[in-house]
Coordinates of C-alpha atoms and ligand atoms in Angstrom, one line a residue:
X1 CA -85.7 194.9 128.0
X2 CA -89.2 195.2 127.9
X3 CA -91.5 192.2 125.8
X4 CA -95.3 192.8 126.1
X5 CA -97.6 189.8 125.0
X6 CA -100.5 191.3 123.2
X7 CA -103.1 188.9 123.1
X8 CA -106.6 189.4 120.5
X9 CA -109.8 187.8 121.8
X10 CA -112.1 190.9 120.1
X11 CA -114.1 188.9 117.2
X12 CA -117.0 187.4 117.6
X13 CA -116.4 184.1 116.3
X14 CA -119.5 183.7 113.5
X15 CA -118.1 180.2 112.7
X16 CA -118.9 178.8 116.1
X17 CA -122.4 179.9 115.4
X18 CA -123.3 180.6 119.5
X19 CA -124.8 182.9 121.6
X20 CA -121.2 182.7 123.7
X21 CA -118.0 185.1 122.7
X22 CA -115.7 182.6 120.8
X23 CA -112.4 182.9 123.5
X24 CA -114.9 181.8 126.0
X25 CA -115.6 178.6 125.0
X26 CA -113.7 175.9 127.0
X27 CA -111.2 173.5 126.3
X28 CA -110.5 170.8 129.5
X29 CA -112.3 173.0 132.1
X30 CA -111.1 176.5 130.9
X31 CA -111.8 178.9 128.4
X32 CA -110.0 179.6 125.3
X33 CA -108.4 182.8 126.3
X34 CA -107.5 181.8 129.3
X35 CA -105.0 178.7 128.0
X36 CA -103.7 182.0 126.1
X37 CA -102.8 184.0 129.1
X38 CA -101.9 180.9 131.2
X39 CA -99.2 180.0 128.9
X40 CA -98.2 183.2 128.4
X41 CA -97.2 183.7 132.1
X42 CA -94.8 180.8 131.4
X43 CA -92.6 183.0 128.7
X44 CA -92.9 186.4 130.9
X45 CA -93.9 188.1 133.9
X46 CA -95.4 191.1 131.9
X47 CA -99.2 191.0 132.1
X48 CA -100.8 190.8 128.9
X49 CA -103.0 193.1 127.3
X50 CA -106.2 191.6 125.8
X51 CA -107.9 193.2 123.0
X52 CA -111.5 192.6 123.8
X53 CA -114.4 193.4 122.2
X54 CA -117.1 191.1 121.3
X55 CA -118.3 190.1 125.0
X56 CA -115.9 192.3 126.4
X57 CA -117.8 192.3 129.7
X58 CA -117.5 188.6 130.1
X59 CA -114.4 188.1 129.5
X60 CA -112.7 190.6 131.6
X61 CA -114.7 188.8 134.2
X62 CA -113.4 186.2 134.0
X63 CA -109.6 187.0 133.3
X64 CA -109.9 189.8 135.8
X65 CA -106.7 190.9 137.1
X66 CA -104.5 188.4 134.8
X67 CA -104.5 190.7 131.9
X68 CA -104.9 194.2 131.4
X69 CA -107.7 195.6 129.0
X70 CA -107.7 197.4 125.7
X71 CA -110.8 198.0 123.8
X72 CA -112.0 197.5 120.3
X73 CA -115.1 198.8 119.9
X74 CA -115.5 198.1 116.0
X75 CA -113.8 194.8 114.8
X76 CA -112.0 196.4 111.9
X77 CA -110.0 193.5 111.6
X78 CA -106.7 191.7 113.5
X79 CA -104.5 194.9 112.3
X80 CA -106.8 197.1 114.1
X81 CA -107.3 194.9 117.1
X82 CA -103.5 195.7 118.2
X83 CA -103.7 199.4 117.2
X84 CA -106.1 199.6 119.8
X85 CA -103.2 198.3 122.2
X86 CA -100.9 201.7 121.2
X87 CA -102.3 204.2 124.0
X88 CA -101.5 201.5 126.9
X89 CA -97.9 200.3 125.1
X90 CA -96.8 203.3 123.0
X91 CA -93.2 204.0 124.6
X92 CA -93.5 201.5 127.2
X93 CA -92.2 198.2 125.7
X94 CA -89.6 197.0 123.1
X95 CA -91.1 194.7 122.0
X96 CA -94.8 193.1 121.4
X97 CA -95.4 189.6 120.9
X98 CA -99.1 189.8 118.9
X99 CA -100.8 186.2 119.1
X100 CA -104.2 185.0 118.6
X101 CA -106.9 183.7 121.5
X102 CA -108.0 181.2 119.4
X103 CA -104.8 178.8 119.5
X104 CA -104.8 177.0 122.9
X105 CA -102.5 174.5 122.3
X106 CA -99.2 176.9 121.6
X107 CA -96.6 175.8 123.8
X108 CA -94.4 178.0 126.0
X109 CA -91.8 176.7 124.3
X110 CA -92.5 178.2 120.5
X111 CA -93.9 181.8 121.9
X112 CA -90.2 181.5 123.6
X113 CA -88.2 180.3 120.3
X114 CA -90.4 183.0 117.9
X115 CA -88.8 185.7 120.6
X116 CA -85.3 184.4 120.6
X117 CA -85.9 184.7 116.6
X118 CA -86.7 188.1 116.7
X119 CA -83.9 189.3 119.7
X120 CA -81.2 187.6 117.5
X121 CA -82.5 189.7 114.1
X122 CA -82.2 193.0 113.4
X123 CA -85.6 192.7 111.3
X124 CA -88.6 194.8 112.6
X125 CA -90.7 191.5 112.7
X126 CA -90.7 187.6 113.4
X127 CA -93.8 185.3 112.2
X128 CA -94.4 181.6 112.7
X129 CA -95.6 179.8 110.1
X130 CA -96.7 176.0 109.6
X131 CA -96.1 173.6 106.3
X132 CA -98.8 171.4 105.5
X133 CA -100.1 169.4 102.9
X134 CA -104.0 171.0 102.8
X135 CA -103.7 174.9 103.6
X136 CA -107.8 175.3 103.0
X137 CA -108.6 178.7 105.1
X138 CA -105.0 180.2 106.5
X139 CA -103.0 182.9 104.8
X140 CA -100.2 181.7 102.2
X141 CA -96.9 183.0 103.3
X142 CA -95.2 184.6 99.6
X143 CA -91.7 184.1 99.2
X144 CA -89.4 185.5 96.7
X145 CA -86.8 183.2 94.4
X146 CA -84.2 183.7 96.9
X147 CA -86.8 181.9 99.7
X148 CA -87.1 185.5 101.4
X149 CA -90.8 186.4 102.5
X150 CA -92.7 188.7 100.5
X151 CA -96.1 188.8 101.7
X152 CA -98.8 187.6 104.0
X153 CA -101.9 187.0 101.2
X154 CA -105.1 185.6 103.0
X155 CA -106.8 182.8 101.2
X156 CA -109.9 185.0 100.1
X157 CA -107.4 187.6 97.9
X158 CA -105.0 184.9 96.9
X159 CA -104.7 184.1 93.4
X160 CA -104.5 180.5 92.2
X161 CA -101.1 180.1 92.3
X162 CA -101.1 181.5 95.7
X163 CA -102.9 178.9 97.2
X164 CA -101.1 176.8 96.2
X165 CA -98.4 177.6 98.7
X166 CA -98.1 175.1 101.3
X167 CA -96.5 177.3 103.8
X168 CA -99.3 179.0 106.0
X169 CA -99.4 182.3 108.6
X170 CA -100.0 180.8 112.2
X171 CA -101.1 184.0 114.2
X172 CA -98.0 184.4 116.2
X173 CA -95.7 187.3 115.8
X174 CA -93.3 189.3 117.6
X175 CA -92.5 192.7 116.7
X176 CA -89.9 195.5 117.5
X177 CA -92.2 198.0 119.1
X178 CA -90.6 201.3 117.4
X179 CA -91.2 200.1 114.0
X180 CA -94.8 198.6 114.9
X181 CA -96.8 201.7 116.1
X182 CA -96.3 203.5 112.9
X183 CA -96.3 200.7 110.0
X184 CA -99.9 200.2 111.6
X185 CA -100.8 203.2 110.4
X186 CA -100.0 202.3 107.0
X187 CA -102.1 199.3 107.3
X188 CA -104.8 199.5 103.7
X189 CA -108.4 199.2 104.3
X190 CA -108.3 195.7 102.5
X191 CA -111.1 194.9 99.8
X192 CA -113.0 192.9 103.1
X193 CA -113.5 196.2 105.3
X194 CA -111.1 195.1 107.1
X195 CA -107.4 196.1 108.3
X196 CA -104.8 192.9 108.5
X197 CA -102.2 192.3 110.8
X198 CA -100.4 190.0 107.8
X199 CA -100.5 193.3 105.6
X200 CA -97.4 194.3 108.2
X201 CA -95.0 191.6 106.1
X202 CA -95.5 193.4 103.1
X203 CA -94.8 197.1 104.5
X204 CA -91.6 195.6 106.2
X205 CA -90.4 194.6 102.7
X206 CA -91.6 197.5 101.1
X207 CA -89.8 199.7 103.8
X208 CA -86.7 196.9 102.8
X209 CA -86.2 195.5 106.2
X210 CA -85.8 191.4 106.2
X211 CA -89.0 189.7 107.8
X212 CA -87.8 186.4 109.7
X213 CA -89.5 183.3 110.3
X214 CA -89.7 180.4 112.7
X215 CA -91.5 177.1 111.2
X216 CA -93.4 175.1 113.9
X217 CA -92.3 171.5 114.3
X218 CA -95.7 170.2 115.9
X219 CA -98.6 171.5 113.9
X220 CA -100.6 170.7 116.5
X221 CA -99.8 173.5 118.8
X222 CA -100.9 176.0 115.6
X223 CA -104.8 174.6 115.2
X224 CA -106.8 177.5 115.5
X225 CA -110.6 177.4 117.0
X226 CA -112.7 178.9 114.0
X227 CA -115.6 176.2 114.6
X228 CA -116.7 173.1 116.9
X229 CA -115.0 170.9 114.7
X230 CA -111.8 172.5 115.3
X231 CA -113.3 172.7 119.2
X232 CA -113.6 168.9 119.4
X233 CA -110.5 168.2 117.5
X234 CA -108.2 170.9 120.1
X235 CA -109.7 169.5 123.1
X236 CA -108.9 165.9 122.0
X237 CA -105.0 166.7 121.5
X238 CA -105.2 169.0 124.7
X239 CA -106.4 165.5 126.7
X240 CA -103.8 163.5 124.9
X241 CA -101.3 165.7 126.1
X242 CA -102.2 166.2 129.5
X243 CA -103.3 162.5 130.2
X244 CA -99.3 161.7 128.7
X245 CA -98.0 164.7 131.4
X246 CA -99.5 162.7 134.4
X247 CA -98.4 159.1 132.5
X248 CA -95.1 160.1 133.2
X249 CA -95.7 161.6 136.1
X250 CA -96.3 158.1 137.5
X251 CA -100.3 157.7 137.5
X252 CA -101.4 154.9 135.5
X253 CA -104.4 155.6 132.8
X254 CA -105.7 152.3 132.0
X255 CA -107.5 154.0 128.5
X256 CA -106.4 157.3 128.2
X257 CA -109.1 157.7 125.0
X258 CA -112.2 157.6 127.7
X259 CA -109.9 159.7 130.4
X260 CA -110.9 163.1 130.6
X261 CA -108.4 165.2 133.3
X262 CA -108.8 168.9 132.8
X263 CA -106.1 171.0 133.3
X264 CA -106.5 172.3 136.9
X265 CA -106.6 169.0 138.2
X266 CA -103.6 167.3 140.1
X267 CA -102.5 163.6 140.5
X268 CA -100.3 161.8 143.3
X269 CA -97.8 159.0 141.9
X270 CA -99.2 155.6 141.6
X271 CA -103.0 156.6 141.1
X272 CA -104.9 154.1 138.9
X273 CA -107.7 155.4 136.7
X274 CA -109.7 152.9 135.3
X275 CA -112.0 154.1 131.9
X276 CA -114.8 156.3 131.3
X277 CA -113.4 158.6 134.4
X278 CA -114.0 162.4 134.0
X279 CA -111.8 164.5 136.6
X280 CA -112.9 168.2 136.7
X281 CA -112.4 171.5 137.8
X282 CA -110.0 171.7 141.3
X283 CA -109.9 168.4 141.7
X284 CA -106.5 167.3 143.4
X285 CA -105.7 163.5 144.4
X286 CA -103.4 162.3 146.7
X287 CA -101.0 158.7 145.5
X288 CA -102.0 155.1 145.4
X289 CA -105.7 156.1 144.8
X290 CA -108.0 154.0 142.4
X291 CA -110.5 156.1 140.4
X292 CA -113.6 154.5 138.2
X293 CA -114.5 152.9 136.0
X294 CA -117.3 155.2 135.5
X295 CA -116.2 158.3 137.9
X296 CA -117.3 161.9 137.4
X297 CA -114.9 163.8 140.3
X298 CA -115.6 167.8 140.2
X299 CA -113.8 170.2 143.0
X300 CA -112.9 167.4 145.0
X301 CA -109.9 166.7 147.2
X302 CA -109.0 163.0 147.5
X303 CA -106.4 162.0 150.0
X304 CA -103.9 159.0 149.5
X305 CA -105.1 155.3 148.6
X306 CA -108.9 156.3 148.1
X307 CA -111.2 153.9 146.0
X308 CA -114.1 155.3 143.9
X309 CA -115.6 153.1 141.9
X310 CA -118.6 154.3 139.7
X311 CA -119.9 157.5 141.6
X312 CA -120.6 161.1 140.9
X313 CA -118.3 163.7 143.6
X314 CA -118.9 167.4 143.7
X315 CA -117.2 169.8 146.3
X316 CA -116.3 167.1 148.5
X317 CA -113.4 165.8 150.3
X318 CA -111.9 162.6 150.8
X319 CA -109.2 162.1 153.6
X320 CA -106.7 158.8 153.1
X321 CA -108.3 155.4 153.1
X322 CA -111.2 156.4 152.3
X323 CA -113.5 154.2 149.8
X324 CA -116.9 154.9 148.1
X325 CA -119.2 153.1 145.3
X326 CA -120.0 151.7 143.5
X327 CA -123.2 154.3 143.0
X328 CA -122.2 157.0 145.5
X329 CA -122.8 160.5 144.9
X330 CA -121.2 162.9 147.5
X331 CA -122.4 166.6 146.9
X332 CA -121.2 169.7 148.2
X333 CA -119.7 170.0 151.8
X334 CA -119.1 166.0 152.2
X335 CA -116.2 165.3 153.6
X336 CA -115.4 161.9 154.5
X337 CA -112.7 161.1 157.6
X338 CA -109.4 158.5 157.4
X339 CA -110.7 155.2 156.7
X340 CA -114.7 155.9 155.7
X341 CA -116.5 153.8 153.7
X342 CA -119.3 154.6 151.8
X343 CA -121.2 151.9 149.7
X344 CA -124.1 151.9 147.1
X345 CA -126.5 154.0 146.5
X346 CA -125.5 156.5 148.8
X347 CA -125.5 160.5 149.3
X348 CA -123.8 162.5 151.5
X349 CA -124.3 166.5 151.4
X350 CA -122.8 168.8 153.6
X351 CA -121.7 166.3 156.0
X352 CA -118.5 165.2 158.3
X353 CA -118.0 161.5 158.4
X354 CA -116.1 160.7 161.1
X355 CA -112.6 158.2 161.2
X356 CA -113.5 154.5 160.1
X357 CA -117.4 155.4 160.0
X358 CA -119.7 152.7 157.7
X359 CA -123.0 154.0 155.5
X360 CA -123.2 150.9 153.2
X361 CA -126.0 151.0 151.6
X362 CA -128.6 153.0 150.2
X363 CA -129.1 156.0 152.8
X364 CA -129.1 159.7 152.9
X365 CA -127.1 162.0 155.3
X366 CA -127.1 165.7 154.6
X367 CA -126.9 168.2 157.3
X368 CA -125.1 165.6 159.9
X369 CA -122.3 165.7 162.0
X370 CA -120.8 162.0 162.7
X371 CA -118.2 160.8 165.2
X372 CA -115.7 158.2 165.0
X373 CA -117.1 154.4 163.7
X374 CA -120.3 155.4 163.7
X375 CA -122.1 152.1 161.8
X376 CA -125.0 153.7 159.3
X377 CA -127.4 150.7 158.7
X378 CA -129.0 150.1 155.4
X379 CA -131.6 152.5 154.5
X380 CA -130.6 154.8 156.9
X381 CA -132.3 159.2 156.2
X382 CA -131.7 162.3 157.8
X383 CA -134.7 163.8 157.3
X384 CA -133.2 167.4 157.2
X385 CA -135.8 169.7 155.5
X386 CA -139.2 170.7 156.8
X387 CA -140.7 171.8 153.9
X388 CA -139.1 175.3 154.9
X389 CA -135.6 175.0 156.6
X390 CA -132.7 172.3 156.8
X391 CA -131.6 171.2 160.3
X392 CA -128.7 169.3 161.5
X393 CA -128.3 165.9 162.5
X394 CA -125.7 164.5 165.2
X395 CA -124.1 161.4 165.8
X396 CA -121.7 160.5 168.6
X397 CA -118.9 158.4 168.6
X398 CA -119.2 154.6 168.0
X399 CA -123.2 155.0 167.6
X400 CA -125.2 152.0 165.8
X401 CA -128.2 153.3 163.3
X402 CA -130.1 150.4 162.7
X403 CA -131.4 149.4 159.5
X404 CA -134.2 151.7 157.9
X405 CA -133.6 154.6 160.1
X406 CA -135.6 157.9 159.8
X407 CA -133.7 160.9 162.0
X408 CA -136.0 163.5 162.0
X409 CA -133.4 166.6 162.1
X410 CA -133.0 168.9 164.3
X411 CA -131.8 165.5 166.4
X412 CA -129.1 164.4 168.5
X413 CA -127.9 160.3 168.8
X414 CA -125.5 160.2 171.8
X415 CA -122.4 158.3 171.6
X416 CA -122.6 154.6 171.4
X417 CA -126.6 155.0 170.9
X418 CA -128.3 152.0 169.2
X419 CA -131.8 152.4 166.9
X420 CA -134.0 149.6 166.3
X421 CA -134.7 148.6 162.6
X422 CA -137.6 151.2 161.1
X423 CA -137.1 153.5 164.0
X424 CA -138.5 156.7 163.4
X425 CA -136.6 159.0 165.6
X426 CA -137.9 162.4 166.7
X427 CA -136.1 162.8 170.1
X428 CA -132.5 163.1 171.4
X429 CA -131.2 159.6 172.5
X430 CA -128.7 159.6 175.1
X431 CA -125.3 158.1 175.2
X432 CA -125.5 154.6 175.3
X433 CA -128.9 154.2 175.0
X434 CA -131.2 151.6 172.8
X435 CA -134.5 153.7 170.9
X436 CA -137.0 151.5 169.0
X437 CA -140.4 152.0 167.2
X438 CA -142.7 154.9 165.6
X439 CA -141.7 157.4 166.7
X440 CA -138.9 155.4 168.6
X441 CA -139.1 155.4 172.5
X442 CA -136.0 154.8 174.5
X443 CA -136.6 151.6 176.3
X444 CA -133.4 150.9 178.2
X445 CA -129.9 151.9 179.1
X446 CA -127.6 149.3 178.2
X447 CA -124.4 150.0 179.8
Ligands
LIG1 C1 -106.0 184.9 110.8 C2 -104.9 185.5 109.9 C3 -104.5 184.4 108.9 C4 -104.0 183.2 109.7 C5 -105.1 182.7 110.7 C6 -104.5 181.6 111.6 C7 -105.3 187.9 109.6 C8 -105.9 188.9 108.7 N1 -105.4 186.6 109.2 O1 -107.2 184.6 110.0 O2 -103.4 184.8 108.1 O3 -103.7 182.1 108.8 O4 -105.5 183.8 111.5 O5 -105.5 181.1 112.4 O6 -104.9 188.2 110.7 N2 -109.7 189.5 116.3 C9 -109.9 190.7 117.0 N3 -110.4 191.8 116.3 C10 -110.7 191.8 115.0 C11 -110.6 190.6 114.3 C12 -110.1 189.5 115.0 O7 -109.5 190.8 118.2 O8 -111.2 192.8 114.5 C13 -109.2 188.4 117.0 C14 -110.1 187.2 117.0 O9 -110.9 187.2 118.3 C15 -109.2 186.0 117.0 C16 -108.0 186.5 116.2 O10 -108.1 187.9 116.2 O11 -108.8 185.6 118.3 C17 -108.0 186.0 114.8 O12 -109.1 186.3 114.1 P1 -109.8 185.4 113.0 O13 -111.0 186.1 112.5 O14 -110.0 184.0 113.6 O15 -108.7 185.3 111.9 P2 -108.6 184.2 110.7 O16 -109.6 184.5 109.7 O17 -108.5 182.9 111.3
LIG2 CA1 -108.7 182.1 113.4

């Protein structure tokens, strides 16, 4: 049996008031619609069709070959949005399970249980619906004396005593496909200009079939993204709930409030992370690491037992043992060996740092190639660009940079080399090999 996820991300979300298509907008690193599809893929190996529209272009960019594509070109309204689904699913599925882009925090677990609802019912249609105390701005689910739904009314065409009802439409619904295609076409122009989705409770009754419900037991999963209040308040509950996943995963979040892990990132057991820490994007940790306080970590991969203590990484990697900050920004391309140390106020771009290698304080290395405990003294710059093009810098194994350093790139420092404190160096230095002054001479072999 066939069960198609039909997923509608064609409005333009006006509430959000922005120049960028409403699904697009990202909760914990990724866009709305694409915590839709994601958890989706958790429920069924179908690939969802997307109802695009408003920024089409965009967002099939970006969800590329995870979805495929139908097109509204008018946005006629949520009813319409999954007639334009009929020419891909018409005959092909047995059921369609219609939910709404804008609700990130739905769990596997209640598109699964709406599902089960409507495979155990012989009704054409199952809807999940939410009690709460204020219902300001969802559609009142209408129930008859006998409890059975009536009617989906939206809070613009309810009447008084309508909004009263406490029992509010979610946007998740499953449907038996042979019944869908045509009661779409029965969908009425409502007084709006627009054709519901929710009108589809009342031609089911009308056409006397039984509509069934399931009532979700954590409201949060069911807030809906409308504006940036409702932005702010979805990404804090995302955080809580992924900062509690890796809690019990074993990683220790000293205050989870000023923790911000998105969702692609992963965590090894016994990880610390001290406050005000932001992990972003692919950033994967290895155990017994200690991260901030005060760490912004972006596509990074950090081995085991790392320290970062108040730095900025980007696109850098960190083998084990490996310990930088506090003030240590490592930029695209750094990657750091077994056992590096890298102390304040220092940058690394594009780099290999070699096993056990030392940069302690305040230098610059960009472009450079170092060996095995290579010592970086204080103040230490590989002066890479010319004005035009960068050029690499390399430094053998066990070499000594003295203090205040200037390697004027393209250079080569043999291994176990030595520099003289403000050496300005412009010429190779052999192995072994002591170069002092302005621009540095070499003055003697010393082994
Ligand atoms: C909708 C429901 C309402 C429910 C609420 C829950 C209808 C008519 N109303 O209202 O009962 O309480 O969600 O959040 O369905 N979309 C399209 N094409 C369109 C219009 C909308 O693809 O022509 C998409 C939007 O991108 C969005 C979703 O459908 O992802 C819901 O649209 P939205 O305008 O947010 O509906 P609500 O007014 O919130
Ligand atoms: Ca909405």
């Amino acid at each position: 049996m066939r069960i198609t996820p039909v997923v509608l991300a064609a409005g333009q979300g006006t509430r959000m008031k922005s120049d960028l298509p409403k699904v697009l907008h990202p909760v914990l690193g990724r866009p709305l619609v694409w915590h839709a599809i994601h958890t989706l893929k958790q429920v069924t190996d179908v690939k969802p069709v997307l109802v695009v529209g408003h920024g089409a272009e965009e967002v099939q960019k970006l969800i590329g070959e995870e979805a495929r594509f139908a097109y509204q070109e008018q946005q006629l309204g949520t009813g319409h949005a999954v007639m334009q689904t009929a020419d891909l699913l018409k005959g092909q599925t047995e059921y369609v399970l219609v939910s709404y882009a804008d609700m990130p925090l739905l769990s596997a677990e209640t598109f699964q249980q709406i599902l089960d609802t409507q495979l155990q019912n012989a009704g054409p249609l199952t809807i999940l619906t939410n009690i709460v105390d204020d219902p300001r701005g969802f559609g009142r689910v209408i129930r008859d004396a006998n409890g059975n739904v009536q009617a989906i009314v939206e809070e613009l065409h309810a009447t008084p005593e309508q909004r009263k009802t406490r029992e509010l439409n979610t946007g998740l619904y499953c449907f038996r496909a042979d019944w869908l295609w045509g009661a779409l076409e029965r969908i009425p122009l409502s007084p709006k200009g627009e054709y519901y989705l929710t009108d589809l409770v009342g031609i089911a009754v009308s056409d006397g079939l039984a509509v069934q419900t399931v009532t979700i037991t954590d409201p949060v999963e069911v807030i809906g993204i409308n504006t940036r209040v409702h932005l702010a308040e979805a990404t804090a509950r995302m955080r809580e709930r992924v900062n509690r996943h890796w809690m019990l995963a074993g990683v220790t979040i000293i205050d989870p409030q000023t923790t911000f892990i998105e969702v692609d990132v992963t965590l090894g057991q016994d990880t610390v992370i001290w406050p005000n820490t932001y992990l972003q994007g692919d950033t994967k940790v290895g155990s017994g690491c200690e991260l901030g306080p005060n760490a912004v970590i972006r596509d990074t991969q950090i081995g085991s037992h790392c320290k970062v203590f108040a730095s900025v990484l980007e696109h850098a990697l960190l083998e084990d043992h490996v310990d930088v900050g506090p003030f240590g920004h490592l930029r695209k391309g750094a990657h750091l060996a077994q056992g590096v140390h890298m102390g304040n106020f220092g940058e690394v771009k594009n780099s290999y740092l070699g096993p056990g290698t030392k940069m302690g304080h305040f230098s610059y290395l960009g472009d450079a190639t170092l060996g095995t405990d290579v010592n970086i003294g204080a103040g230490t710059i590989t002066c890479n660009y010319d004005g035009k093009s960068k050029h690499p810098t390399e430094i053998g194994d066990k070499a000594f940079i003295g203090s205040d350093t200037m390697l004027v790139a393209p250079i080569k420092i043999g291994e176990g080399a030595r520099t003289g404190a403000g050496s300005v160096v412009t010429k190779d230095i052999p192995p072994n090999t002591l170069a002092v002054g302005v621009p540095a001479r070499k003055i003697r072999k010393m082994t």
